[in-house]
Coordinates of C-alpha atoms in Angstrom, one line a residue:
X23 CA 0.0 0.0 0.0
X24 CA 0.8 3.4 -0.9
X25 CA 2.0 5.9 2.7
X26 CA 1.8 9.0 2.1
X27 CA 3.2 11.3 4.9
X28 CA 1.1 14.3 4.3
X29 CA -1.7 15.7 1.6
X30 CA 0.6 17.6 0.1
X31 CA 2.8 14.5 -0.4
X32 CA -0.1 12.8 -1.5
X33 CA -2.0 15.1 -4.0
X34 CA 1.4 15.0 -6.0
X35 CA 0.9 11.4 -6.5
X36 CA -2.3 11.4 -7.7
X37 CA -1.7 14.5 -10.1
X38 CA 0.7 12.2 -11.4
X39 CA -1.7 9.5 -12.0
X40 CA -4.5 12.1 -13.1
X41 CA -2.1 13.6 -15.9
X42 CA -0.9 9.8 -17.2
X43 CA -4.5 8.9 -17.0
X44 CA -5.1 11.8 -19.7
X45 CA -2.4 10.9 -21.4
X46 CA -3.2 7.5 -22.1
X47 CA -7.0 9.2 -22.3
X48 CA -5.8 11.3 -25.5
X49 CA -3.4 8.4 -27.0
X50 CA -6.8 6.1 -26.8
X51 CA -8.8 9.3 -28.6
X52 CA -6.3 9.5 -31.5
X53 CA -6.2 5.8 -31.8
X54 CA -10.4 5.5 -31.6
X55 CA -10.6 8.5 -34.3
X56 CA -7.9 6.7 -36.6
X57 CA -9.6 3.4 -35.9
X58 CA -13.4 4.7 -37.0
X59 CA -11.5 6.3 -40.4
X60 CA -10.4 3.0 -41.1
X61 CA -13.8 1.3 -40.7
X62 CA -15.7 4.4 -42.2
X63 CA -13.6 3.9 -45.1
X64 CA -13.8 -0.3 -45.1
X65 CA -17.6 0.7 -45.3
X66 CA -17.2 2.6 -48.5
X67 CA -14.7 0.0 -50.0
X68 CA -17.1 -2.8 -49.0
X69 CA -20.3 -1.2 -50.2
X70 CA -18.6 -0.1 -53.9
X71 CA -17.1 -3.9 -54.3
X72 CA -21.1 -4.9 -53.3
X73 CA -22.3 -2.5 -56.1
X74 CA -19.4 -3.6 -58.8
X75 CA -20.0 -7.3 -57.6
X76 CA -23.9 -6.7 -58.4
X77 CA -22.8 -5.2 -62.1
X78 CA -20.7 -8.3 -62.7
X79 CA -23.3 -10.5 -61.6
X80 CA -25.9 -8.5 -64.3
X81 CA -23.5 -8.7 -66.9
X82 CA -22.6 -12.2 -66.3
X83 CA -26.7 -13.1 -66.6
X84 CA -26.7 -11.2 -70.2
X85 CA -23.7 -13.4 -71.0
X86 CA -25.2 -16.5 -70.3
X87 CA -27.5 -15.6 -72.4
X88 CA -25.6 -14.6 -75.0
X89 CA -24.4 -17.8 -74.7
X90 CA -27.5 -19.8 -74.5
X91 CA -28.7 -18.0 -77.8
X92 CA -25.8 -19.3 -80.2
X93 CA -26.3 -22.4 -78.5
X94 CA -30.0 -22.3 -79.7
X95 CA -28.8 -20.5 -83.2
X96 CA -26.3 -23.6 -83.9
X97 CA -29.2 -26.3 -83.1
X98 CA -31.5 -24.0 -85.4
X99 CA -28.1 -24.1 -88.2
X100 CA -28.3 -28.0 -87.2
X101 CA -31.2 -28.8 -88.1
X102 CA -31.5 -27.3 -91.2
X103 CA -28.3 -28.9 -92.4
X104 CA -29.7 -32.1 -91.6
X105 CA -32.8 -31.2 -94.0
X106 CA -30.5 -30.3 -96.2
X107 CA -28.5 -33.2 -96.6
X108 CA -31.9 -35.5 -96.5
X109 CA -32.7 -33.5 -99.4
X110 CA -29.4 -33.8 -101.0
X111 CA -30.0 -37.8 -100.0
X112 CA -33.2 -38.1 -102.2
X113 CA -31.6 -36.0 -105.4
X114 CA -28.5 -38.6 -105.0
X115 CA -31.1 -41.4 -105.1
X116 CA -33.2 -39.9 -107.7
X117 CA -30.0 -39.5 -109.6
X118 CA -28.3 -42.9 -108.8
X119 CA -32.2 -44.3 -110.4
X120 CA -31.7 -41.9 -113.8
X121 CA -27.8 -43.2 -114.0
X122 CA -29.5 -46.7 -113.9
X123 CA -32.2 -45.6 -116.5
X124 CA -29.7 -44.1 -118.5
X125 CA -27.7 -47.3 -118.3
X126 CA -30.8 -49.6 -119.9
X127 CA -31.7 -46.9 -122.6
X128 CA -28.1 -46.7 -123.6
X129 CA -28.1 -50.1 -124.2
X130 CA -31.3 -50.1 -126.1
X131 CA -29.9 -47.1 -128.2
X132 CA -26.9 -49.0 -129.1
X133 CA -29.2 -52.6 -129.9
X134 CA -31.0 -50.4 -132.3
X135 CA -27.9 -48.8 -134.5
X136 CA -26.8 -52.5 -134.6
X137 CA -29.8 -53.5 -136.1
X138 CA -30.1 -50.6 -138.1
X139 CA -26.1 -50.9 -138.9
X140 CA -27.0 -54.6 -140.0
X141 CA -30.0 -53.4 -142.7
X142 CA -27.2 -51.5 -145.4
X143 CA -23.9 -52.4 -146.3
X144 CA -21.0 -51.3 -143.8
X145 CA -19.4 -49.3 -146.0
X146 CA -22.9 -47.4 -146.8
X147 CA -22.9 -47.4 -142.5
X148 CA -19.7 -46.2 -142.2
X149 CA -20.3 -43.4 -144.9
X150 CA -23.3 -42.0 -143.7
X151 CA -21.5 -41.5 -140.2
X152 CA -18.3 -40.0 -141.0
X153 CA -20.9 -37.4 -143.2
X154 CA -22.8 -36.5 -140.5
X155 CA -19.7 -35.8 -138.4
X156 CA -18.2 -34.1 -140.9
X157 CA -21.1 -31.7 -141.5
X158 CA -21.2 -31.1 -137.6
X159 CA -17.7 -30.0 -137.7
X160 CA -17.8 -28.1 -140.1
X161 CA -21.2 -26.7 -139.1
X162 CA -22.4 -27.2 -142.8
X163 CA -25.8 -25.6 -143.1
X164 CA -27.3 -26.9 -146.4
X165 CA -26.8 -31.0 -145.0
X166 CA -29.7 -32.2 -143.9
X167 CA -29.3 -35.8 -143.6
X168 CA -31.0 -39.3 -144.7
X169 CA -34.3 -39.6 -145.7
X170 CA -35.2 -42.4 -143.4
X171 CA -34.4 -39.0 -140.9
X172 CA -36.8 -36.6 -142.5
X173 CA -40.1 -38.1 -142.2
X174 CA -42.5 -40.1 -139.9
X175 CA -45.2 -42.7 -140.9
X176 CA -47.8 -44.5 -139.3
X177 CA -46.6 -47.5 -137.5
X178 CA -49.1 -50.0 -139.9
X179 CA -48.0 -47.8 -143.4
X180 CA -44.0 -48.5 -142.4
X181 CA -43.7 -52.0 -144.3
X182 CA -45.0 -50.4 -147.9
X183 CA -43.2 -47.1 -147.0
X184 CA -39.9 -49.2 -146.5
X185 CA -40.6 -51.3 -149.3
X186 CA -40.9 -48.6 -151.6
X187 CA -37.9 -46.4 -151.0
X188 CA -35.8 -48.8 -150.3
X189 CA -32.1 -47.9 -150.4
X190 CA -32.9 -44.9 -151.0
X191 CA -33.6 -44.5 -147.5
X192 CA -30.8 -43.9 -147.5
X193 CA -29.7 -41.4 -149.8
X194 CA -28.5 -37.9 -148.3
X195 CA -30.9 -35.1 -148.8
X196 CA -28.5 -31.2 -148.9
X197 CA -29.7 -28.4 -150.1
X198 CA -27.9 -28.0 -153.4
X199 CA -25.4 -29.8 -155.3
X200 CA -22.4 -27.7 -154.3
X201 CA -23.0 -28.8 -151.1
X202 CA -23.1 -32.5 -152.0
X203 CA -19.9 -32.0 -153.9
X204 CA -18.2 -30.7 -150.8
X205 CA -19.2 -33.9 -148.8
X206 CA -18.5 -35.9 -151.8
X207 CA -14.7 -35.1 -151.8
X208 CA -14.1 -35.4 -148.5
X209 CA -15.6 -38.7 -148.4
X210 CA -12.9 -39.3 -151.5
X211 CA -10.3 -37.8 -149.1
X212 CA -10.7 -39.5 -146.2
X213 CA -11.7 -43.3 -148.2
X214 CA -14.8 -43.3 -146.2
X215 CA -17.0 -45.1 -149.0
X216 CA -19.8 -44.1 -151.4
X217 CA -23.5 -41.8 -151.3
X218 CA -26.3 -41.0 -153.0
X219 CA -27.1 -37.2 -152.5
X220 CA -30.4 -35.5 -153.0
X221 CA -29.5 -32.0 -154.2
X222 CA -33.3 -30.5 -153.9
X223 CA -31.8 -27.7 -156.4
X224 CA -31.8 -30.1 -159.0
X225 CA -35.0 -32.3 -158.2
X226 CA -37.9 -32.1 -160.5
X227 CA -40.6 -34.3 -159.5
X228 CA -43.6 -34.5 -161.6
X229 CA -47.1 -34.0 -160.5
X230 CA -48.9 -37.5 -160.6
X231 CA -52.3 -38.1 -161.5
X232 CA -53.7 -39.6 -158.9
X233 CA -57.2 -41.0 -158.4
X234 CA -60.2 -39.3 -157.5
X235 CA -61.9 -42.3 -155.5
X236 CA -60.1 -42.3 -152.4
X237 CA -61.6 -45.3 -151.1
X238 CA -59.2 -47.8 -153.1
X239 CA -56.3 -46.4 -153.1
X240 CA -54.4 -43.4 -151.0
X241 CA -51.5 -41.2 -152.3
X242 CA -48.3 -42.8 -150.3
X243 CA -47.1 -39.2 -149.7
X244 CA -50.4 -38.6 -147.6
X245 CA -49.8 -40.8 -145.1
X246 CA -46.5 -39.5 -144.5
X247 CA -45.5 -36.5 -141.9
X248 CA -42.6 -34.4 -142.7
X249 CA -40.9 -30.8 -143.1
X250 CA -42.2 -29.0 -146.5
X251 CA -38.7 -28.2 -147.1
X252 CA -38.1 -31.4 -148.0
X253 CA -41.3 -31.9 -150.3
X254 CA -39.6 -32.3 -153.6
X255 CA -37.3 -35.0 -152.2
X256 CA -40.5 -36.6 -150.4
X257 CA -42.1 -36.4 -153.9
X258 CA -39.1 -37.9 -155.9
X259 CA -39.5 -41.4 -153.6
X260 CA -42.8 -41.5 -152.5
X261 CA -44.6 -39.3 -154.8
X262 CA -45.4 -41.8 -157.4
X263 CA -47.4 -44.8 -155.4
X264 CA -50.5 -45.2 -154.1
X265 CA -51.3 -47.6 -151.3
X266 CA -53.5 -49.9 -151.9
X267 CA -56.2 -52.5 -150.4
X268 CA -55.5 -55.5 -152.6
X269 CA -53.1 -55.8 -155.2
X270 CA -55.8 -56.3 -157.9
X271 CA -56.9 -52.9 -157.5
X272 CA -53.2 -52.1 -157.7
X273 CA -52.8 -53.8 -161.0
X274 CA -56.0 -51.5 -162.1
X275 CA -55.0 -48.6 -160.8
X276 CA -51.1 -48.8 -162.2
X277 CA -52.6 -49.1 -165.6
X278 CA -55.0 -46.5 -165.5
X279 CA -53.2 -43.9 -164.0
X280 CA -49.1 -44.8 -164.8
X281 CA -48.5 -45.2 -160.6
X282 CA -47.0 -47.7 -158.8
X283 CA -49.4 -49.2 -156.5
X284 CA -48.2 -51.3 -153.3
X285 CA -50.4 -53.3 -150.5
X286 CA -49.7 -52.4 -146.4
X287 CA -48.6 -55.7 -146.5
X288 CA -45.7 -55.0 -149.4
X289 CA -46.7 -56.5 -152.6
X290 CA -46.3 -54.0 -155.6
X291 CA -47.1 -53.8 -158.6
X292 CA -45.0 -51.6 -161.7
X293 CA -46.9 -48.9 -163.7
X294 CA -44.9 -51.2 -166.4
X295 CA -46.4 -54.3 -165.3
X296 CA -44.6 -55.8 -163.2
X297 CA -45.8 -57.7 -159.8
X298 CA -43.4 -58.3 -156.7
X299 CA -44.3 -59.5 -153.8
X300 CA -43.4 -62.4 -150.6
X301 CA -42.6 -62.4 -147.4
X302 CA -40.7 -59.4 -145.4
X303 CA -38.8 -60.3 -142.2
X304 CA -40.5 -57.0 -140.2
X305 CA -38.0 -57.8 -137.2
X306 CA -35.0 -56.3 -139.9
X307 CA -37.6 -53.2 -140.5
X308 CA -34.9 -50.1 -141.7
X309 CA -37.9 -47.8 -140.3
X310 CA -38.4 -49.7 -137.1
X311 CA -34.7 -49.7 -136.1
X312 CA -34.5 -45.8 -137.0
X313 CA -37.5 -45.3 -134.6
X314 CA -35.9 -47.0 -131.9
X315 CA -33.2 -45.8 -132.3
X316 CA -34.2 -41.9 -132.5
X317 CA -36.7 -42.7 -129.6
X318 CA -33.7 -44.2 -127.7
X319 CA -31.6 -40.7 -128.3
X320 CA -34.6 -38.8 -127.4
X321 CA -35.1 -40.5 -123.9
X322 CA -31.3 -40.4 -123.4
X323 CA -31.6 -36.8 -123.9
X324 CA -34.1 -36.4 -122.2
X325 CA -32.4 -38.2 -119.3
X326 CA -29.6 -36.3 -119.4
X327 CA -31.6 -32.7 -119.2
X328 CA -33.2 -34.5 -115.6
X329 CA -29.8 -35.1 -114.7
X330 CA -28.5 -32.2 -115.2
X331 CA -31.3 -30.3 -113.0
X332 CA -31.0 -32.5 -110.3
X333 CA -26.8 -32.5 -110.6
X334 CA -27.9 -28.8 -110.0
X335 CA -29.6 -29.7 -107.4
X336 CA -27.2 -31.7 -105.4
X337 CA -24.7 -28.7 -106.2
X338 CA -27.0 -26.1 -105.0
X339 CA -27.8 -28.4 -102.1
X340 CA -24.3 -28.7 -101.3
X341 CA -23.4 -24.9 -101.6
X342 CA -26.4 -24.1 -98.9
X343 CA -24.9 -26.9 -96.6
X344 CA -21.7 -25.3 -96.9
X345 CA -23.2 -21.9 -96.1
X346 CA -24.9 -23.5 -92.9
X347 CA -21.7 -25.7 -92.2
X348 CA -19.9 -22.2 -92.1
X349 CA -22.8 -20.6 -90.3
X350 CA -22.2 -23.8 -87.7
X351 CA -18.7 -23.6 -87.4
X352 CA -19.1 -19.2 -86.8
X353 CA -21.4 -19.7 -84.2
X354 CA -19.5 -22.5 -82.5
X355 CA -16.4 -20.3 -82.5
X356 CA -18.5 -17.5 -80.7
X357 CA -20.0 -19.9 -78.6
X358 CA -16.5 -20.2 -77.5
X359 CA -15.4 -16.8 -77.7
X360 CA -18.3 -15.9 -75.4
X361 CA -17.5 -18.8 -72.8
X362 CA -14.5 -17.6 -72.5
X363 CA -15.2 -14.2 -71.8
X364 CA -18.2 -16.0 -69.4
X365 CA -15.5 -17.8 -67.5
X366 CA -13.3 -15.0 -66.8
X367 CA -16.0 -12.8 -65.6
X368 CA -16.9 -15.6 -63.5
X369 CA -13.4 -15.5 -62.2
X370 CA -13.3 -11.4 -61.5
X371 CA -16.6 -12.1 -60.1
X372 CA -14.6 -14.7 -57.5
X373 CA -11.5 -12.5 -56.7
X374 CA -13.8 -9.3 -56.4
X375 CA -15.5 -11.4 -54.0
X376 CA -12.6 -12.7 -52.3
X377 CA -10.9 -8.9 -51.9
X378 CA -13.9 -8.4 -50.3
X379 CA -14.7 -10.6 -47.9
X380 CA -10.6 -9.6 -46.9
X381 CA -12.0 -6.2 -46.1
X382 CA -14.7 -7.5 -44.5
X383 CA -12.8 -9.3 -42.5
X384 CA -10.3 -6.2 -41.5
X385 CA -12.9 -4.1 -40.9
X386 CA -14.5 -7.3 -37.9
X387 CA -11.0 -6.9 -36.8
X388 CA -10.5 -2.6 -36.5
X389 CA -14.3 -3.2 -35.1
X390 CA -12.8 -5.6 -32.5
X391 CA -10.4 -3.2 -32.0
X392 CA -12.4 0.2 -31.9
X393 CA -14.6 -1.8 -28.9
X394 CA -11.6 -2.7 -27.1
X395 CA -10.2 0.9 -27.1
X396 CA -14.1 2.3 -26.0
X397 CA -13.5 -0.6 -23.1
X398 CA -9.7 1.2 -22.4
X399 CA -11.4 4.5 -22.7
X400 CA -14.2 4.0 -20.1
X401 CA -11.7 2.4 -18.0
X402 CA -9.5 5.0 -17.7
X403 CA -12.3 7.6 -17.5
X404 CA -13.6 5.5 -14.5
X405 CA -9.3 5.4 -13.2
X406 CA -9.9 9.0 -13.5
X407 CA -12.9 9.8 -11.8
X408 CA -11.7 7.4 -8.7
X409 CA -8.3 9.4 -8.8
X410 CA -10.4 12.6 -8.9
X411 CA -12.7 11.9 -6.0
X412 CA -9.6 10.8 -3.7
X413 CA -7.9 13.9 -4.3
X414 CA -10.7 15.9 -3.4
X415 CA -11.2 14.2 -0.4
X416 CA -8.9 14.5 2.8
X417 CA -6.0 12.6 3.9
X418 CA -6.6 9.0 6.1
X419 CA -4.9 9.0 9.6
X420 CA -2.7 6.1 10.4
X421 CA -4.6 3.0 10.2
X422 CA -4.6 0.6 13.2
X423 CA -3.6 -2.6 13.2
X424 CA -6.1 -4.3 12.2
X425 CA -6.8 -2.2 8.8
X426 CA -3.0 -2.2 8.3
X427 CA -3.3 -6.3 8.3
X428 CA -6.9 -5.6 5.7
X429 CA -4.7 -3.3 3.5
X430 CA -1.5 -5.8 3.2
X431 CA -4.2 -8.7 2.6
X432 CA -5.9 -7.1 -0.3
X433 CA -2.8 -5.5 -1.5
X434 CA -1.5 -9.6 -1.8
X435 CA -4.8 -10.2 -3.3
X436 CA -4.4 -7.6 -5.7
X437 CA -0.7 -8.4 -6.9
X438 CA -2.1 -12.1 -7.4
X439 CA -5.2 -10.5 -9.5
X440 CA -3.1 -8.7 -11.7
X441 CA -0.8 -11.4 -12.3
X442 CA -3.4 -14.4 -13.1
X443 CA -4.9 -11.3 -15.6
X444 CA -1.8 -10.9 -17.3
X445 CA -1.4 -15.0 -17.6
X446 CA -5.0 -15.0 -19.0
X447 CA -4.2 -11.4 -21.0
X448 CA -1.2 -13.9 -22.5
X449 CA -3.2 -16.9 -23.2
X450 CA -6.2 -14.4 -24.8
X451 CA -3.8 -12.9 -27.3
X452 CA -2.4 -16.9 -28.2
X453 CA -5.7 -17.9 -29.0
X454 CA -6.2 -15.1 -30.8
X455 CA -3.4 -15.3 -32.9
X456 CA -4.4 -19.1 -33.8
X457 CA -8.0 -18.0 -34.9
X458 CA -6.7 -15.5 -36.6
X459 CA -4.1 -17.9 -38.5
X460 CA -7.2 -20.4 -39.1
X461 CA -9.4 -17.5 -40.3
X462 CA -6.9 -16.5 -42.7
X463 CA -5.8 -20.3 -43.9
X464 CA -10.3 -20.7 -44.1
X465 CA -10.4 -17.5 -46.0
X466 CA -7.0 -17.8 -48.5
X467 CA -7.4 -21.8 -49.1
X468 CA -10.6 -23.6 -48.3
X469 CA -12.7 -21.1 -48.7
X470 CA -10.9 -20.3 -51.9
X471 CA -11.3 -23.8 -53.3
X472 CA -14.8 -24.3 -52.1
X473 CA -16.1 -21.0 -54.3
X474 CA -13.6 -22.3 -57.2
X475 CA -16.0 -25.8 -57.4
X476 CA -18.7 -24.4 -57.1
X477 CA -17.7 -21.9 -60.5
X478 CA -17.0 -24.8 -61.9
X479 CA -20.0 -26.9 -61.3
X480 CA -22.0 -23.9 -62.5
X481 CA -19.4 -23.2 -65.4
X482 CA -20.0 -27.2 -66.8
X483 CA -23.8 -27.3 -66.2
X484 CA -25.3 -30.4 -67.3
X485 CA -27.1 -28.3 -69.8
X486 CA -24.0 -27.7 -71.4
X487 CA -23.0 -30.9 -71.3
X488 CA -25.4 -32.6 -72.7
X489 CA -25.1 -29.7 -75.5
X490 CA -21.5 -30.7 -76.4
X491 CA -22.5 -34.6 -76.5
X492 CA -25.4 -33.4 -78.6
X493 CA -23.1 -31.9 -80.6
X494 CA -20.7 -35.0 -81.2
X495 CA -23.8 -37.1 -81.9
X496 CA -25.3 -34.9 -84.1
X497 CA -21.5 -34.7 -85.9
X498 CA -20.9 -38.7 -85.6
X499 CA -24.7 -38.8 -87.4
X500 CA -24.5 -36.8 -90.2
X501 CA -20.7 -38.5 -90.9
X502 CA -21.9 -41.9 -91.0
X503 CA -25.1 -41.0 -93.5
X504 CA -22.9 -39.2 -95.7
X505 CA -20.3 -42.3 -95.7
X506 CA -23.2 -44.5 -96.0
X507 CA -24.5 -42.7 -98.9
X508 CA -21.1 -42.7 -100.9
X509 CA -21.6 -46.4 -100.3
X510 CA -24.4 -46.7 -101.8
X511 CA -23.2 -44.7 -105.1
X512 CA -19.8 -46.3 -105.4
X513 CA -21.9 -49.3 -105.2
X514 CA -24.0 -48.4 -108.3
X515 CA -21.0 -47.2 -109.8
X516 CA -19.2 -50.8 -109.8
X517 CA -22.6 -51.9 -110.9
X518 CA -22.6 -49.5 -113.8
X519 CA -19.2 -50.8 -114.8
X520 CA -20.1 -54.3 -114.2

């Protein structure tokens, strides 16, 4: 305990203690003020990084849906490829089946010049084609070709037609004899055989005199169909014969009006007299293997000109899955381009987060702090007002005995006090410091990699996953139907050459 000999003695103690009381009173002011700046200005930091953290969580949204629109743009691109290449599919097919037609016809086209190849001598064959490719070289207008190629006839009138002209089915029809003598040396040139040409400047048919009943006999050159340019040729083979029922009327008929007359079934009879007649093999008809033959050209034309629109088809079918493949492959690459720019706002969005639950943090700590020094304050404030009211008041006289032995007891008591409070004091600030360290292993590691899962959990949704296997399906799909259908074509192409 503290003996003071007198007041005077005494009151200089405790001015002592009352001027380091407001000491420490002022150092605890300064420290308070500086400690509420700090926290005033944590509030601001915290409430701006809640605001910025609230604009990056808007802006992430829109991003996601930027993101979920190409997604539904590519499936939209997707599925029109796929129409696209089943429409492509059925031209290929349609196509394969004209490739096949083509096949047959061409077959059929090349039966019929063999059997129309096998009705005249070869040379004659041999002749008339290296004339008509001549003339097409050449690009001779005035040729005009055979005259099996300038008419058409009744199927049940072709016997008595073919009968009648006979070789000179033949026979080259050209517009004037300068243009048959052109022809006729280069077939001398080229050794290519012999023709008959029809100059029509030089023909000079005669008008027949043909009947007036029409029941027995017809004009032959009635019943056939044909360009009036070549009427005077027409009229040189056919003009002079009338058909006939029977060939007794014919024998009537040739003497009364100078024709020849010939049955449907081939039997003729001369304006001189003369009968022939017999059996015709119809299967070696000149007319019948031209017909199927020109019929044969005209359906492979005509097979080629589908082909063609549907090759155009297929090409134009190709050139829009190109344009959607391109469309596909775009949007894919800004699906990424926008994921990626999705991911690393995700990842500001985490660290923004993470710098501010550090401030939070240091401002629970200046807050811990601020109370303590409020605690500091009011304790020396009530130090203070103790010291104050003992200096006021007047000196003690000499205690007695028996308060000198209470004084020394609580005095022990005291020392003991103070000590156990600075052990505890000790083992407060230790424990302090280790929940601090944990806080700050929580915050900086586990807490760290908990938030970093759970971005990527959100960041590979199962929507999006299921979009990317969607994707490879969709991709393994279309590959294996494209494979399959080049199958299919090189199959009908080793048919074809089979």
């Amino acid at each position: 305990a503290q003996q003071f000999s007198s007041k005077a003695e005494r009151d200089r103690y405790l001015k002592s203690k009352v001027a380091e009381c407001k000491s420490n009173l002022k150092t605890n002011a300064k420290q308070t003020k500086a400690v509420q700046n700090v926290i005033k200005n944590l509030d601001k930091k915290v409430a701006a990084m809640e605001k910025e953290l609230k604009q990056k969580e808007k802006d992430l949204g829109k991003k996601k849906k930027e993101v979920k629109n190409v997604s539904k743009d590519i499936e939209k691109y997707t599925k029109e490829r796929d129409e696209v290449q089943n429409v492509r599919k059925n031209f290929w097919k349609e196509n394969s089946s004209k490739t096949k037609e083509y096949k047959d016809w061409h077959e059929k086209l090349e039966t019929s010049q063999n059997d129309l190849k096998h009705t005249m001598d070869r040379h004659m064959y041999a002749a008339l084609r290296e004339v008509r490719r001549f003339a097409e070289e050449k690009k001779i207008k005035g040729y005009y070709g055979p005259l099996i190629e300038l008419f058409e006839c009744p199927e049940e009138f072709r016997k008595c037609v073919e009968t009648t002209a006979g070789n000179r089915l033949f026979q080259v029809v050209v517009d004037h004899d300068k243009t048959a003598s052109i022809i006729i040396e280069h077939l001398k040139r080229v050794k290519a055989g012999r023709l008959t040409f029809m100059p029509l400047n030089r023909l000079r048919p005669s008008d027949p005199n043909y009947p007036s009943d029409t029941s027995e006999a017809v004009p032959m050159i009635e019943k056939l169909k044909f360009n009036g340019r070549y009427h005077k040729a027409m009229m040189q083979v056919f003009g002079k014969t009338l058909i006939t029922r029977t060939l007794e009327i014919g024998a009537r008929l040739s003497r009364s009006h100078g024709l020849n007359t010939i049955t449907l079934d081939g039997d003729q009879v001369n304006k001189r007299g003369a009968l022939t007649g017999g059996f015709i093999d119809e299967r070696k008809s000149r007319i019948g293997a031209y017909e199927s033959k020109k019929a044969a050209e005209g359906k492979l034309g005509k097979i080629n000109e589908e082909k063609e629109a549907i090759e155009e088809q297929i090409q134009e079918q190709n050139q829009i899955e190109a344009k959607l493949s391109g469309q596909i492959n775009k949007a894919y690459a800004e699906k990424r381009h926008l994921r990626n720019q999705y991911d690393q706002m995700q990842n500001d969005i985490k660290r923004l987060a993470k710098d501010r639950d550090l401030e939070i943090s240091t401002k629970k700590n200046n807050e811990t702090e601020l109370a303590r020094l409020k605690a500091e304050a009011a304790q020396l404030e009530s130090q203070l007002e103790s010291i104050q009211s003992e200096l006021d008041s007047d000196l003690a006289d000499e205690l007695n005995s028996q308060d000198q032995g209470e004084l020394e007891r609580l005095t022990a008591d005291t020392t003991e006090l103070r000590s156990k409070l600075i052990e505890i004091s000790n083992l407060r600030a230790e424990a302090e410091s280790k929940k601090k360290i944990l806080e700050n292993d929580l915050s900086t590691n586990l807490t760290k990699r908990a938030e970093e899962l759970r971005l990527e959990l959100s960041s590979q949704s199962q929507e999006e996953t299921t979009e990317e296997f969607t994707k490879e399906q969709d991709e393994l799909r279309q590959l294996s139907e494209i494979i399959s259908d080049f199958d299919e074509q090189i199959e009908e192409a080793e048919g074809t050459v089979d």
